Short mmCIF file of C-alpha atoms in Angstrom, two decimals:
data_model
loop_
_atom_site.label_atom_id
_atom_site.label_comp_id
_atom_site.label_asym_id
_atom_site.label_seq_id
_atom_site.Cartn_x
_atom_site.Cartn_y
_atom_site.Cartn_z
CA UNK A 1 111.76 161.41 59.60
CA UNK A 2 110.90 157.84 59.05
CA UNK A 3 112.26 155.80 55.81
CA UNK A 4 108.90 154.47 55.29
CA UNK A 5 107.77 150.82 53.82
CA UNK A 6 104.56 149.81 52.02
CA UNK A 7 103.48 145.53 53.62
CA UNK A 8 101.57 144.15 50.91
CA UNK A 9 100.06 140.51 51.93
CA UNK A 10 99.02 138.57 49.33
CA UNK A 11 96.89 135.21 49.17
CA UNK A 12 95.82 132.83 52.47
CA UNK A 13 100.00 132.76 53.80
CA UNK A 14 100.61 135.71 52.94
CA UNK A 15 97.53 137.27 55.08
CA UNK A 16 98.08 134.95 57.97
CA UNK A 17 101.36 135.44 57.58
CA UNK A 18 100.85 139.18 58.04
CA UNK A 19 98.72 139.06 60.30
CA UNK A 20 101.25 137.89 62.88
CA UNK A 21 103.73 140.13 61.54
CA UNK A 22 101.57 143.07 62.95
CA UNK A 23 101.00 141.29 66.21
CA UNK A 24 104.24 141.50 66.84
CA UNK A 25 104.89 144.29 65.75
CA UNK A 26 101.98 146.33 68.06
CA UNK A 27 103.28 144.72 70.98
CA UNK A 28 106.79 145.93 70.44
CA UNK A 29 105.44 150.02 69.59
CA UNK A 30 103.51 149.45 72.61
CA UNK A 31 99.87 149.60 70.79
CA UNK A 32 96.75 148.17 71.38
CA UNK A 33 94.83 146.18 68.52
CA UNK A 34 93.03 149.47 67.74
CA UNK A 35 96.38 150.85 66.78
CA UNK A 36 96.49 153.54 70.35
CA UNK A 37 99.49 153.74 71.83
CA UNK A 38 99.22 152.11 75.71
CA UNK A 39 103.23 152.10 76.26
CA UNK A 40 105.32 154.22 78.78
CA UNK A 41 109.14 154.37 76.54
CA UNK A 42 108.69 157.70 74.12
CA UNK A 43 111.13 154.94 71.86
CA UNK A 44 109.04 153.03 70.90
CA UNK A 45 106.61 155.62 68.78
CA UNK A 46 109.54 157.90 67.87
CA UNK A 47 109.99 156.05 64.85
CA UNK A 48 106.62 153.73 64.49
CA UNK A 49 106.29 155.75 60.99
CA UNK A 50 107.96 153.16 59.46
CA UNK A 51 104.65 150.83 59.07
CA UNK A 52 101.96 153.14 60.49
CA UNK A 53 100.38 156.09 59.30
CA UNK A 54 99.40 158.66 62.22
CA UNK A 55 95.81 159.97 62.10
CA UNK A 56 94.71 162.85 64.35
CA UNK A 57 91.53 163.41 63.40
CA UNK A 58 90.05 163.16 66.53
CA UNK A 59 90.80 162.30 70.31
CA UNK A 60 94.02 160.56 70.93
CA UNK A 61 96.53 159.39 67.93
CA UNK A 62 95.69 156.38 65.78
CA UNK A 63 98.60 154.18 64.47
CA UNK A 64 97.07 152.84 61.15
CA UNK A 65 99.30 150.17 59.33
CA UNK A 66 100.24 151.13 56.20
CA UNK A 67 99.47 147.72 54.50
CA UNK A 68 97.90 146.35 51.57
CA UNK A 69 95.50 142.97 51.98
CA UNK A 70 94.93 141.21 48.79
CA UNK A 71 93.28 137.86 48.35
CA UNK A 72 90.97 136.51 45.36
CA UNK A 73 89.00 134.69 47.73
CA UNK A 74 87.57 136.77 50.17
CA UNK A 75 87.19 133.89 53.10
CA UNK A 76 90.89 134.92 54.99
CA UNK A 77 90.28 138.93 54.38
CA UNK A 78 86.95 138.16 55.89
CA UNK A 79 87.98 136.51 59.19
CA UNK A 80 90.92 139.76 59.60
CA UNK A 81 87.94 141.96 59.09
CA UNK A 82 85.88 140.40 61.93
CA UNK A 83 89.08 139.34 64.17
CA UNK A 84 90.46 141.45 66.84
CA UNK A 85 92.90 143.27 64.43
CA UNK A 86 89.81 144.15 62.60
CA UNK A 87 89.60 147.89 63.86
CA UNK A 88 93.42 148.50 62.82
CA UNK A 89 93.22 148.39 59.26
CA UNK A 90 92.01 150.99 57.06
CA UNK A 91 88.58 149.03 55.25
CA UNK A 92 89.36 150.69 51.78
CA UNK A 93 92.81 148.96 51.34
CA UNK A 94 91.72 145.61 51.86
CA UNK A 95 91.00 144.45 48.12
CA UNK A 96 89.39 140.46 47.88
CA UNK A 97 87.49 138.92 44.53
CA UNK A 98 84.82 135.80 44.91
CA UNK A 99 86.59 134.09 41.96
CA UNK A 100 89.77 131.93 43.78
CA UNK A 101 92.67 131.28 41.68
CA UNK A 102 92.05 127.73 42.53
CA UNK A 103 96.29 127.22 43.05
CA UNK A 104 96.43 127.86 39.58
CA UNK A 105 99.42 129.79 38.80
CA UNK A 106 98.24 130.95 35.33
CA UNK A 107 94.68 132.39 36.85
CA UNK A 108 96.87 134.98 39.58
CA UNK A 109 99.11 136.16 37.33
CA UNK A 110 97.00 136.27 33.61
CA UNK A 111 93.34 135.90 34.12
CA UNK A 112 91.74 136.78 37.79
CA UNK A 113 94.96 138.91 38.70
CA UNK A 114 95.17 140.55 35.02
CA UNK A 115 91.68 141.58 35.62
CA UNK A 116 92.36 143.30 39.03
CA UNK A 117 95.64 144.56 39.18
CA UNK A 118 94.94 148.29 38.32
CA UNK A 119 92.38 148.29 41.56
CA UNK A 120 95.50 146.98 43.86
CA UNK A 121 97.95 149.74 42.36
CA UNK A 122 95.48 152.36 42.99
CA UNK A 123 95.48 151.51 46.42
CA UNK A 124 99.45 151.18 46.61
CA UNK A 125 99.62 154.40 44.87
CA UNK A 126 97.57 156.16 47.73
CA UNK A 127 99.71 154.01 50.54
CA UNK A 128 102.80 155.65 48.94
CA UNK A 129 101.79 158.68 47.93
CA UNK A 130 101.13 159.54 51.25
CA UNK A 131 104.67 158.81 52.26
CA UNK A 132 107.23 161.62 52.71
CA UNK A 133 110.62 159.28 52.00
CA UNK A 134 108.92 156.01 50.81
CA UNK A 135 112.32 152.95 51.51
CA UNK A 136 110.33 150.45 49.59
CA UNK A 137 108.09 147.46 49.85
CA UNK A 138 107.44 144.32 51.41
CA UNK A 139 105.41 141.31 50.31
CA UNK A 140 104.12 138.36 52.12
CA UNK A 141 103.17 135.62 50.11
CA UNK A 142 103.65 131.79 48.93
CA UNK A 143 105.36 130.43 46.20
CA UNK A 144 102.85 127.48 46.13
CA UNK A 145 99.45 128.40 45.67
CA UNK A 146 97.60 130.78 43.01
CA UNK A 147 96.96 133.93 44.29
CA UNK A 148 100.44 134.47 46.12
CA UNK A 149 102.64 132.94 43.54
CA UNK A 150 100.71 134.37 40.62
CA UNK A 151 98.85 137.90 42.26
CA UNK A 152 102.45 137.76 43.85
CA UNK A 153 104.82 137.79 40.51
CA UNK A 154 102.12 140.11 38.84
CA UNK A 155 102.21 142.59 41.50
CA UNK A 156 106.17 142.52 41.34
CA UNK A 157 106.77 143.16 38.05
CA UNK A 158 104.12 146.14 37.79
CA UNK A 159 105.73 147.68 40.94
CA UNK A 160 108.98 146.74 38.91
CA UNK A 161 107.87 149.28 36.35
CA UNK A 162 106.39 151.25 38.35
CA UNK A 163 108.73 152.16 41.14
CA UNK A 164 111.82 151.00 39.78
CA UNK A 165 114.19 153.01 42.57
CA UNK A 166 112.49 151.82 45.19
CA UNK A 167 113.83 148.18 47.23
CA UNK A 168 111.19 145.35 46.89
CA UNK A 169 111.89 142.78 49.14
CA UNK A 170 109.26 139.52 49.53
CA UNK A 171 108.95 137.03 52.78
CA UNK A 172 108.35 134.04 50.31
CA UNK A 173 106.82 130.54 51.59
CA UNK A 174 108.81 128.13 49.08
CA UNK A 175 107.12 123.96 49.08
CA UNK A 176 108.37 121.89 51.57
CA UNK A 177 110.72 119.22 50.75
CA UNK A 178 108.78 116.42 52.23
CA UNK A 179 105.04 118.87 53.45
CA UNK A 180 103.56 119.36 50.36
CA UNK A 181 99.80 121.46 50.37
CA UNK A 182 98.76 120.74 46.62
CA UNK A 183 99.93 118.78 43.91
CA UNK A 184 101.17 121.38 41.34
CA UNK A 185 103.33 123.18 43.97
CA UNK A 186 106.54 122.71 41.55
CA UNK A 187 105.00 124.50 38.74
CA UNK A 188 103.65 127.46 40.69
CA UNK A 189 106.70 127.92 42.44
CA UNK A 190 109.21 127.70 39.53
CA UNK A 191 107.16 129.79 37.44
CA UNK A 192 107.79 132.31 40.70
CA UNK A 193 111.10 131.72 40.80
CA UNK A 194 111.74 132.90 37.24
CA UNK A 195 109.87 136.31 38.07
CA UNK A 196 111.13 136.80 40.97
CA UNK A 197 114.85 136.28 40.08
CA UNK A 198 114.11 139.52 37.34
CA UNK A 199 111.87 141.43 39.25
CA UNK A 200 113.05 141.63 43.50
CA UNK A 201 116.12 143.41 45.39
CA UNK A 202 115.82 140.68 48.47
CA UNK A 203 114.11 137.61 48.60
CA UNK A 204 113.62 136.12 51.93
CA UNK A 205 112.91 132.71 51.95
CA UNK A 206 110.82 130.56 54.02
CA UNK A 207 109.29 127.21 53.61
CA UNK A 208 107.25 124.82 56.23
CA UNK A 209 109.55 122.02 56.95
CA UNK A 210 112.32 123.98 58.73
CA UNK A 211 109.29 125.86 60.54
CA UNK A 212 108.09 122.32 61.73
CA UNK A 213 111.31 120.76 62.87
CA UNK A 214 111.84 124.52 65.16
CA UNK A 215 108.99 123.84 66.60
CA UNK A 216 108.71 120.15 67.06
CA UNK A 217 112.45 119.68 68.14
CA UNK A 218 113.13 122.90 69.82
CA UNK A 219 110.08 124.83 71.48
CA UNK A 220 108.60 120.95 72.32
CA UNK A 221 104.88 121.77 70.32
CA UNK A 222 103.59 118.25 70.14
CA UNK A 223 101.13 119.50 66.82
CA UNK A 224 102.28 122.72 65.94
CA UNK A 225 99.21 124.93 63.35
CA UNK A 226 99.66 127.61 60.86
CA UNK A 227 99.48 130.32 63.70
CA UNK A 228 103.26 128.67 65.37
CA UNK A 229 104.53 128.73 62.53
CA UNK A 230 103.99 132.15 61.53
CA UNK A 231 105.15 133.68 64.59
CA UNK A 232 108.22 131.98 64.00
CA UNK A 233 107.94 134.21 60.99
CA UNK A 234 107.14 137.27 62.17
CA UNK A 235 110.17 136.80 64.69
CA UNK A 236 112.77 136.92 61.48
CA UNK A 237 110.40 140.09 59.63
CA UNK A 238 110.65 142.04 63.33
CA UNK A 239 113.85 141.76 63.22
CA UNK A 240 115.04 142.71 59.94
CA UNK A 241 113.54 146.08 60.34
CA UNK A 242 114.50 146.49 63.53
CA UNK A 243 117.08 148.92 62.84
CA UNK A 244 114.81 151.19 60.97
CA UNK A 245 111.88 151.13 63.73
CA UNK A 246 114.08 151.51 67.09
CA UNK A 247 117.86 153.39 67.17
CA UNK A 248 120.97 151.47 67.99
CA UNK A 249 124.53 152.04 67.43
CA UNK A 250 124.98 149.90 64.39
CA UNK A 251 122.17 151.02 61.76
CA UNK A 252 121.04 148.62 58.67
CA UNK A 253 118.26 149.40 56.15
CA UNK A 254 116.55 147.21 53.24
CA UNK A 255 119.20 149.48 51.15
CA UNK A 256 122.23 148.69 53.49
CA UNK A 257 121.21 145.31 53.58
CA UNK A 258 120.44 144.99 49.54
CA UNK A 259 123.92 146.54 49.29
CA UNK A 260 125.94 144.27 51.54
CA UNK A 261 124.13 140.88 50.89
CA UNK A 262 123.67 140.51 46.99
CA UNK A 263 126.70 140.77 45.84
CA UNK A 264 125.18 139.51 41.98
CA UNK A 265 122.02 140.83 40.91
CA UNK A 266 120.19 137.68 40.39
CA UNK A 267 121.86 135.75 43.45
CA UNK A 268 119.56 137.67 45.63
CA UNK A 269 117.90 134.74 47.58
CA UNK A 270 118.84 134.91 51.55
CA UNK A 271 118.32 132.42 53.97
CA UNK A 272 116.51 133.83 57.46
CA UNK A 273 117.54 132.45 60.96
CA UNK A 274 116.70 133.68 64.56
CA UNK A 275 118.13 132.75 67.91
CA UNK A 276 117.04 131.91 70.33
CA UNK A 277 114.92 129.41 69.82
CA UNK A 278 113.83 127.44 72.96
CA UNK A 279 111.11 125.74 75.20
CA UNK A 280 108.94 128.36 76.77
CA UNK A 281 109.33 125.79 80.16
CA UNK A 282 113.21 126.37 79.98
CA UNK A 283 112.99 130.18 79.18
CA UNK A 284 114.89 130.48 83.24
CA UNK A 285 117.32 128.38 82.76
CA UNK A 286 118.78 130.24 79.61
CA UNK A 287 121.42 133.14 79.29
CA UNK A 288 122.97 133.07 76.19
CA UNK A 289 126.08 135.19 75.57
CA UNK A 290 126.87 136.86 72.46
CA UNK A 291 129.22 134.30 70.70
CA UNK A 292 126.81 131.64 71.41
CA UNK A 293 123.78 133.36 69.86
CA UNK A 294 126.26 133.91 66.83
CA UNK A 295 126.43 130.20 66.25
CA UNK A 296 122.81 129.47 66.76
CA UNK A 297 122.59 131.79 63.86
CA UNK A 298 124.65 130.01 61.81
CA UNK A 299 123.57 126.53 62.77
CA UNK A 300 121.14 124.14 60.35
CA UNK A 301 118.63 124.11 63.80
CA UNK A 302 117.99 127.55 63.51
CA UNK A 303 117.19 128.13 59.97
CA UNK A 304 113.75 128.91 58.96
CA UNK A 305 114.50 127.42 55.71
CA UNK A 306 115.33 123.59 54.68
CA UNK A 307 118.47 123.77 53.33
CA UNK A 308 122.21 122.96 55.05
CA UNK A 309 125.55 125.43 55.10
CA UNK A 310 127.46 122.55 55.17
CA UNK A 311 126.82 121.92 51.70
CA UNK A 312 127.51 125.33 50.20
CA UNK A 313 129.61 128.31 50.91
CA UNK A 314 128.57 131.77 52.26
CA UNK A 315 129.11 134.13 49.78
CA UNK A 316 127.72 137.28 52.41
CA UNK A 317 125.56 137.17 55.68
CA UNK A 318 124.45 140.01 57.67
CA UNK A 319 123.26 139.53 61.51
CA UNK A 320 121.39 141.73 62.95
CA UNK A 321 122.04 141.87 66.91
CA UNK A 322 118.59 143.02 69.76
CA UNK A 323 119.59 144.18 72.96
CA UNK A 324 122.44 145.11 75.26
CA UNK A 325 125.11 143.44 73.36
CA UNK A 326 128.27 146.08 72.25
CA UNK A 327 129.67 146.53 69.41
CA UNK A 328 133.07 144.98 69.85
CA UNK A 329 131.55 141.60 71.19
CA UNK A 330 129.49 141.32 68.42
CA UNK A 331 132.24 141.98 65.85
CA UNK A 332 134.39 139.78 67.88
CA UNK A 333 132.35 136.90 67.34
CA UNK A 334 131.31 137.05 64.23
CA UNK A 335 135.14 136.93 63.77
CA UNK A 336 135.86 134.34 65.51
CA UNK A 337 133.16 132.48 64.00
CA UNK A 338 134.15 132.77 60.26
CA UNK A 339 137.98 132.02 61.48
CA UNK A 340 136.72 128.30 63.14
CA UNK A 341 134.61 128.22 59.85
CA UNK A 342 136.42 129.21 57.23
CA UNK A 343 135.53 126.47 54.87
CA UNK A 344 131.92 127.70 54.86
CA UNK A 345 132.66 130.87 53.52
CA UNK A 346 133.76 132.20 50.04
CA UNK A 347 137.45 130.49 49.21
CA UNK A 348 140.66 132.70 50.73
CA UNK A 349 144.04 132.48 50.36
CA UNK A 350 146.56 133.64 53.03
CA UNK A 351 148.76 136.97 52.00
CA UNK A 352 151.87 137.27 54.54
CA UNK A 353 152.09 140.60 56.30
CA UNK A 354 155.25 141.96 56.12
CA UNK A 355 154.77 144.24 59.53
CA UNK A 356 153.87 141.00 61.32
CA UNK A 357 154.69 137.63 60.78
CA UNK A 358 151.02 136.68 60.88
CA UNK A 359 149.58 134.87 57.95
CA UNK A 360 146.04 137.34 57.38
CA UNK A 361 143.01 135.24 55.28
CA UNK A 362 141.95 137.41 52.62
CA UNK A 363 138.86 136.56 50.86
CA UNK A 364 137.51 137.36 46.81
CA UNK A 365 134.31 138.86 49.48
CA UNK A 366 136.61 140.59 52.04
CA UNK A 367 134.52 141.09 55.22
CA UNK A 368 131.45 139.48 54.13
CA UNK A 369 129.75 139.65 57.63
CA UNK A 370 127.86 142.99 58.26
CA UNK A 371 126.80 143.35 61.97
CA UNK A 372 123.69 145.85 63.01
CA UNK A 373 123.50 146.62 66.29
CA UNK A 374 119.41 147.46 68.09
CA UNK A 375 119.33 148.54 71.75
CA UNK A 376 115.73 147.49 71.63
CA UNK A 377 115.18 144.06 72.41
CA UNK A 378 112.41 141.84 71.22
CA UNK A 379 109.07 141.69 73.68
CA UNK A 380 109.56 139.53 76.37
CA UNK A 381 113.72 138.77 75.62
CA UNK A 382 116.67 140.53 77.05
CA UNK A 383 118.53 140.25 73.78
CA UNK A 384 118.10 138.29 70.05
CA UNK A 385 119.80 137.59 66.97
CA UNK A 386 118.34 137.66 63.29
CA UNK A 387 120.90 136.61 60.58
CA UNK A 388 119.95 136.59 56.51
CA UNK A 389 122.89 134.72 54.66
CA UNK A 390 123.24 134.54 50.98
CA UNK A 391 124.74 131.44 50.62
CA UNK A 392 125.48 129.01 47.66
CA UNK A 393 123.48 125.83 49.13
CA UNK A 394 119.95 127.64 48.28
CA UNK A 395 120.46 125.71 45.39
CA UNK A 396 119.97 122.63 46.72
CA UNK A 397 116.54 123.98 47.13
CA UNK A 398 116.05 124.99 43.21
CA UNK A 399 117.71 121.56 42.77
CA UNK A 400 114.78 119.70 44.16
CA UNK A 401 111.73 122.10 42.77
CA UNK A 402 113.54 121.40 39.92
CA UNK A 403 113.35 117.79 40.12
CA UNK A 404 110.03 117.73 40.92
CA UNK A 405 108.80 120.17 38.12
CA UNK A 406 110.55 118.34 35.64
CA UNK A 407 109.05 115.04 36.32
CA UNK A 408 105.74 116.63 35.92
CA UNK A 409 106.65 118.57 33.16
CA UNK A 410 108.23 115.55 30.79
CA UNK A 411 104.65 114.11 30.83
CA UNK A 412 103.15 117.29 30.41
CA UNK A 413 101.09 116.41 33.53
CA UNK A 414 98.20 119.41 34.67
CA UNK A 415 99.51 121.52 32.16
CA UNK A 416 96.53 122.00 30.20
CA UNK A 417 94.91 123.86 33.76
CA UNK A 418 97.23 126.58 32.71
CA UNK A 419 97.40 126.36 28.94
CA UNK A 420 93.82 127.32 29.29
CA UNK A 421 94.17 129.86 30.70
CA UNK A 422 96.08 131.22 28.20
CA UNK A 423 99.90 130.61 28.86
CA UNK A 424 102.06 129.25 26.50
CA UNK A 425 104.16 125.81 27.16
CA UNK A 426 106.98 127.98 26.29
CA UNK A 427 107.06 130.28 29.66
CA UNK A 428 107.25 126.63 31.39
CA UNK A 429 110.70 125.73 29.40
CA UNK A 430 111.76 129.34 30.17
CA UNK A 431 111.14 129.27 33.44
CA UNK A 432 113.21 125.84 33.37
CA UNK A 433 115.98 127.10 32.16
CA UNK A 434 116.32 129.96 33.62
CA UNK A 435 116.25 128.23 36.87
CA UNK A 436 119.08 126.15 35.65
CA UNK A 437 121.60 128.73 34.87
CA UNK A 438 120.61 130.15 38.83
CA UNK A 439 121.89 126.88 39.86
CA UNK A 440 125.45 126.86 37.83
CA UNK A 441 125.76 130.50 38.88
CA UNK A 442 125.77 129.41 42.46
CA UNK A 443 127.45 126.65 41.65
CA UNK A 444 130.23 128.59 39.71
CA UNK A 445 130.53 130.82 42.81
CA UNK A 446 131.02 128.27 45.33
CA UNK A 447 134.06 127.31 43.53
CA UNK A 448 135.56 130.52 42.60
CA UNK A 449 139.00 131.45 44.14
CA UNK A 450 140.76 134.10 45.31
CA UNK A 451 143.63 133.05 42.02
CA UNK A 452 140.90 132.63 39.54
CA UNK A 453 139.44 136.29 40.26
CA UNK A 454 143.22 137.43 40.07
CA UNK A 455 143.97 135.61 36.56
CA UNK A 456 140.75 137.00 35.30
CA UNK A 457 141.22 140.95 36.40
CA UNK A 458 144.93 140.22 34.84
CA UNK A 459 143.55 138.81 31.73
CA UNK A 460 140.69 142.07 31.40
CA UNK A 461 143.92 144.84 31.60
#
């Protein structure tokens, strides 16, 4: 029995976005654009349940995604319709308006989306009702537009309420430090931020700069377009529910992973890498062993988000291995990695062992690595590494949406776009705020020590 997840795109990103996502992941269940199966390995459909619905009805079996498109324009929906996915999707669960929410924040989440919203849960409702152990969802969407950041936070919250034992996890596009698409990207996104810091198990986050310098620097695309870039996305959402689609010896869910890489509820914000990364021309001359792909996955050059280690501290990190790789190489060197690292995870102190004469680190998060293990590599790879880290310098990027926003904000600039329609200035100082005290919490936790927890479980007896 497959634990079964619900993709919900939402807005222009989170479409294209998810459009390559099921690209990828046809080619790897061996299926055709229609959604027949045209592979030989019986593995690769034994557990394909986990995105696609079977239909019988009649003739051979149809794999149908079980996705949700939602746009308030209906341009992007449109071109999916008429592309060559356009026979894979069921028609009745894509769900478009002719209004646009114009990158206006306060029109996706209180006007447009308001007006819609019951019409999108309906058709969640039937996705998941037709489930027989539903694992949660998934949605695809940006931070800094209308309908993604607003539809987005809407649609969280009501599936908040509505599912509330079920794992929501979102693929979120966050502004680029230095590619910006529209002008009031810091408002959108930090009014996003404050929902989805209440309202979401994992948050997965992405943004377009780091996507740019992979493919500039590393796969050598002179101009690289939207459709790079989200491949390089798909890569990272392939591979985090890898373990759930394909057996291995090592098995990780969205639970497993919730459970081993948030180790505070609102600290939930993971930062995605994937290795390897390299020029298609070079593709013979690489063989990458298993402690090398570990530090690709740890290095700045392979992070889909913009954002350096060096400047924070690891507080957990799960890596997810594709491929012939075993499971004591992999443990190995993950090992040895955090032991040459160790000042880029949480603070340890060193506890002598009286059997030995070995001085063992012992961190406040002991054995904050979790390794899965996948015996089914990626299409057209002999093995791959995907690594989500939740680690303390993701508030460097807060720090600078927070910059940004507040310039804007101290001359109230734009702000009467979403005063009317109907917000109050007061969700902007909230959402402020609240985004402040995310950035002393990580900041308070990327200076905690091993004493400090030991004075304070002392001081609670």
């Amino acid at each position: 029995m497959s634990r079964e997840i619900v993709n919900i795109q939402v807005g222009q990103a989170g479409n294209q976005v998810g459009e390559a996502f099921w690209r990828m992941l046809l080619a790897e269940h061996g299926l055709d654009d229609a959604g027949m199966y045209k592979g030989n390995d019986p593995q690769q459909i034994a557990r394909a349940g986990v995105y696609f619905t079977q239909v019988d009805s009649s003739g051979p079996t149809k794999y149908v995604p079980r996705s949700v498109q939602v746009d308030l324009e209906a341009g992007v929906c449109n071109r999916l319709r008429s592309g060559p996915l356009g026979q894979l999707f069921r028609p009745d669960t894509y769900f478009t308006s002719d209004s646009g929410a114009g990158n206006n924040w306060a029109k996706g989440y209180y006007t447009e989306g308001a007006e819609l919203i019951d019409g999108i849960l309906d058709i969640v409702r039937r996705q998941s009702e037709a489930t027989e152990a539903l694992q949660g969802f998934q949605i695809i969407h940006s931070l800094g537009g209308g309908t993604g950041a607003g539809l987005g936070s809407l649609l969280l919250s009501k599936l908040r309420e509505e599912y509330p034992d079920r794992m929501l996890s979102t693929f979120s596009v966050l502004p680029a430090p230095n590619v910006s698409e529209t002008v009031v990207e810091p408002y959108n996104s930090l009014l996003s931020v404050h929902q989805l810091v209440d309202n979401c198990d994992l948050t997965i986050c992405i943004d377009n700069e780091a996507l740019y310098d992979i493919a500039v620097r590393t796969l050598k695309i002179k101009s690289p377009g939207y459709k790079d870039l989200n491949e390089l996305i798909a890569k990272v959402m392939c591979g985090v529910s890898t373990s759930l689609r394909f057996p291995g010896q090592l098995n990780g869910d969205l639970r497993k992973l919730g459970m081993n890489l948030v180790p505070f509820p609102r600290l939930h914000f993971l930062m995605p890498s994937f290795a390897p990364f390299y020029d298609p021309k070079a593709r013979t001359f690489q063989r990458l062993s298993v402690p090398e792909l570990t530090s690709s996955l740890f290095d700045k050059k392979n992070l889909l988000v913009a954002s350096d280690p060096r400047f924070g501290r690891y507080l957990t990190a799960a890596c997810i291995f594709r491929g012939k790789v075993s499971s004591h190489e992999a443990e190995n060197s993950v090992m040895q990695l955090q032991r040459k690292n160790s000042n880029l995870f949480v603070e340890y102190t060193n506890f002598l062992v009286l059997a030995e004469t070995l001085l063992t680190p012992f961190r406040w998060i002991p054995d904050n690595v979790s390794v899965s293990l996948c015996s089914v590599p990626p299409v057209g790879q002999p093995q791959a590494a995907v690594a989500l880290a939740n680690s303390t310098c993701m508030q460097e990027l807060f720090k600078r949406n927070l910059d940004q926003f507040a310039l804007m904000f101290k001359r109230r600039a734009f702000l009467h776009w979403y005063t009317g329609e109907g917000m109050d200035v007061m969700e902007f100082t909230e959402a402020e705020s609240n985004t402040q005290d995310l950035i002393s919490e990580y900041q308070q936790y990327q200076e905690a020590t091993v004493e400090e927890e030991e004075a304070e479980a002392e001081s609670e007896q």
